[in-house]
Amino acid sequence: MRRTAHIRRPGGLRIPTALAVAVMSAALCGCGGAGGEPYTGELFAMDTFMRLSAYGQAAEDAVRAASDEIARLDAMWSVTDADSEIYALNSFGSAAVSPETLEIIAYAASVSGETGGALDITVYPAVRAWGFTTDEYRVPGEGELREIAPLVNYRAVKTDGNTTALAPGAAVDFGALAKGYASQRAAEIFREHGVESGIVSLGGNVQTVGRKPDGSPWNVAIQDPEDSGRYAGTLKTQDAAVVTSGVYQRYFESGGKLYHHIIDPSTLRPADSGLLSATVVAENGALADALSTALFVLGRESAETYWRNSGRDFDMILITETGEVVITEGIADAYTHENTDRTLAVLAVP
Ligand code: AMP
Ligand code: MG
């Protein structure tokens, strides 16, 4: 029997996270044992449907604990929930924050520094101006963006002890790496429970623990950004995060133009880097998520330069507007090219 708990998102409304988890706990069936079926939980958090599956005796406890942890992070980091740490920080310009918040801010700052600010958590006022926070999409005027520009500067986020402070008028959002941080925590909790085989899927973020129970690697699909019914490719992985940032994940149309949700901090407009999607494969989910956003903003050439020179251990799959799929050598054997309308190029380590 398949053990699954379902949470539906009624009419597209946000479900308060605590409620979502309560519903999930009530709906999870405690059946099964160490048999061949996974224990699966689903929840809605971080504006995303999430699905966590684990195998083995500890599966149920592990899935419940990981789901609770994700809900806790979501409650801390929601930009819209008046009880969240980030809401307080954005409202008052300064707030005492938890160690996890200090950690994710420091993590984001290091990736921002390495990518010339392509990732920048202070880009949030621009994200809000485009309506991506509330789903009330709009194209902001030149003047409005010009006023926001001085607020976008990750270097102006200061930490003193457990207090974080922003420049006046600035605001932050961890949307570019929170899911990766959460999937990393979920994988750690699985391992702490002794789970040797599991997979968490948080929207475009997939993180695997071990291999499938039959010993074969997990197979993660890479969405074709221009055809929702098709995969660009599939990737065999184990103990890795596979995170994609893509134009198709959140966007709106206005005046015949498509505007997606990944904002270039240097223009405060949807990044126009020549990429349709950037997928990062790394052991650490937070790194994979931070880099997926940053490399999308950087575009193919700069992403390749970063891959060669950063000293970070990761692989990537870039899908370009010109129909190319560019992958790095480390995953060449694990990648199956499914959409052969696209050409495949492999970046080799010299
Ligand atoms: P991701 O899907 O991981 O690429 O993250 C995109 C989300 O992060 C958006 O929905 C925004 O909330 C936020 N965001 C957009 N652009 C950036 C950026 N350049 N740096 C940091 N956060 C961003
Ligand atoms: Mg990201």
Coordinates of N, CA, C and O in Angstrom, one line a residue, residues 114-115 280-281 291 295 298-318 326-331 346-350:
E114 N 30.7 36.2 -4.5 CA 31.4 35.4 -5.6 C 30.8 35.6 -7.0 O 31.4 35.3 -7.9
T115 N 29.5 36.1 -7.0 CA 28.9 36.2 -8.3 C 28.6 37.6 -8.7 O 27.8 37.9 -9.6
V280 N 21.4 23.4 -11.1 CA 22.7 23.1 -10.4 C 22.6 21.8 -9.6 O 21.6 21.6 -8.9
V281 N 23.6 21.0 -9.7 CA 23.7 19.7 -9.0 C 24.8 19.9 -8.0 O 26.0 20.1 -8.4
L291 N 23.0 29.0 -6.1 CA 23.7 29.1 -7.4 C 22.7 29.0 -8.6 O 23.0 29.6 -9.7
L295 N 23.4 31.8 -11.3 CA 23.9 31.4 -12.6 C 22.9 31.8 -13.7 O 23.3 32.1 -14.8
L298 N 23.6 35.3 -14.3 CA 24.9 35.5 -15.0 C 24.8 35.2 -16.5 O 25.5 35.8 -17.3
G299 N 24.1 34.1 -16.8 CA 24.1 33.7 -18.2 C 25.2 32.7 -18.5 O 26.1 32.5 -17.7
R300 N 25.2 32.1 -19.7 CA 26.1 31.0 -20.0 C 27.6 31.3 -19.8 O 28.3 30.5 -19.2
E301 N 28.1 32.4 -20.4 CA 29.5 32.6 -20.4 C 30.0 32.8 -19.0 O 31.0 32.2 -18.5
S302 N 29.3 33.7 -18.2 CA 29.8 34.0 -16.9 C 29.6 32.8 -15.9 O 30.4 32.6 -15.0
A303 N 28.5 32.0 -16.2 CA 28.3 30.8 -15.4 C 29.4 29.8 -15.6 O 29.9 29.2 -14.6
E304 N 29.9 29.7 -16.8 CA 31.0 28.8 -17.1 C 32.3 29.3 -16.4 O 33.0 28.5 -15.8
T305 N 32.5 30.6 -16.5 CA 33.7 31.1 -15.8 C 33.6 30.9 -14.3 O 34.6 30.5 -13.7
Y306 N 32.4 31.1 -13.7 CA 32.3 30.8 -12.3 C 32.5 29.3 -12.0 O 33.2 29.0 -11.0
W307 N 32.0 28.4 -12.8 CA 32.1 27.0 -12.6 C 33.6 26.6 -12.7 O 34.1 25.8 -11.8
R308 N 34.3 27.2 -13.6 CA 35.8 26.9 -13.7 C 36.6 27.4 -12.5 O 37.6 26.8 -12.2
N309 N 36.2 28.6 -12.0 CA 37.2 29.3 -11.1 C 36.7 29.4 -9.7 O 37.5 29.9 -8.8
S310 N 35.5 29.1 -9.4 CA 35.0 29.4 -8.0 C 35.5 28.5 -6.9 O 35.5 28.9 -5.8
G311 N 36.0 27.3 -7.3 CA 36.5 26.4 -6.3 C 35.3 25.7 -5.6 O 35.5 24.8 -4.7
R312 N 34.1 26.0 -6.0 CA 32.9 25.3 -5.5 C 32.7 24.0 -6.3 O 32.9 23.9 -7.5
D313 N 32.3 23.0 -5.6 CA 32.1 21.7 -6.2 C 30.6 21.5 -6.6 O 29.7 21.2 -5.8
F314 N 30.4 21.7 -7.9 CA 29.0 21.6 -8.4 C 29.0 21.3 -9.9 O 30.1 21.5 -10.6
D315 N 27.9 20.8 -10.4 CA 27.7 20.6 -11.9 C 26.5 21.4 -12.3 O 25.7 21.9 -11.4
M316 N 26.4 21.7 -13.5 CA 25.2 22.5 -14.0 C 24.7 22.0 -15.3 O 25.4 21.4 -16.1
I317 N 23.4 22.4 -15.6 CA 22.8 22.2 -16.8 C 22.1 23.5 -17.2 O 21.2 24.0 -16.5
L318 N 22.6 24.1 -18.3 CA 22.1 25.4 -18.7 C 21.3 25.2 -20.0 O 21.9 24.5 -20.9
V326 N 23.7 22.9 -22.2 CA 25.1 22.9 -21.9 C 25.2 22.2 -20.5 O 24.7 22.7 -19.5
I327 N 26.0 21.1 -20.5 CA 26.2 20.5 -19.2 C 27.7 20.4 -18.9 O 28.5 20.5 -19.8
T328 N 28.0 20.2 -17.6 CA 29.4 20.1 -17.2 C 29.8 18.6 -17.1 O 28.9 17.7 -17.0
E329 N 31.1 18.4 -17.3 CA 31.6 17.1 -17.5 C 31.3 16.1 -16.4 O 31.0 14.9 -16.6
G330 N 31.2 16.6 -15.2 CA 31.0 15.8 -14.0 C 29.7 15.0 -14.0 O 29.5 13.9 -13.4
I331 N 28.7 15.5 -14.8 CA 27.4 14.7 -14.9 C 27.1 14.2 -16.3 O 26.0 13.7 -16.6
V346 N 29.0 19.6 -23.9 CA 29.5 19.3 -22.6 C 30.8 20.2 -22.4 O 31.7 20.2 -23.2
L347 N 30.7 20.8 -21.2 CA 31.9 21.7 -20.8 C 32.9 20.7 -20.1 O 32.6 20.2 -19.1
A348 N 34.1 20.6 -20.7 CA 35.1 19.7 -20.2 C 36.0 20.5 -19.2 O 36.3 21.6 -19.4
V349 N 36.4 19.8 -18.2 CA 37.5 20.3 -17.3 C 38.8 20.2 -18.0 O 39.1 19.1 -18.6
P350 N 39.6 21.3 -18.1 CA 40.8 21.2 -18.9 C 41.8 20.2 -18.3 O 41.8 20.0 -17.1

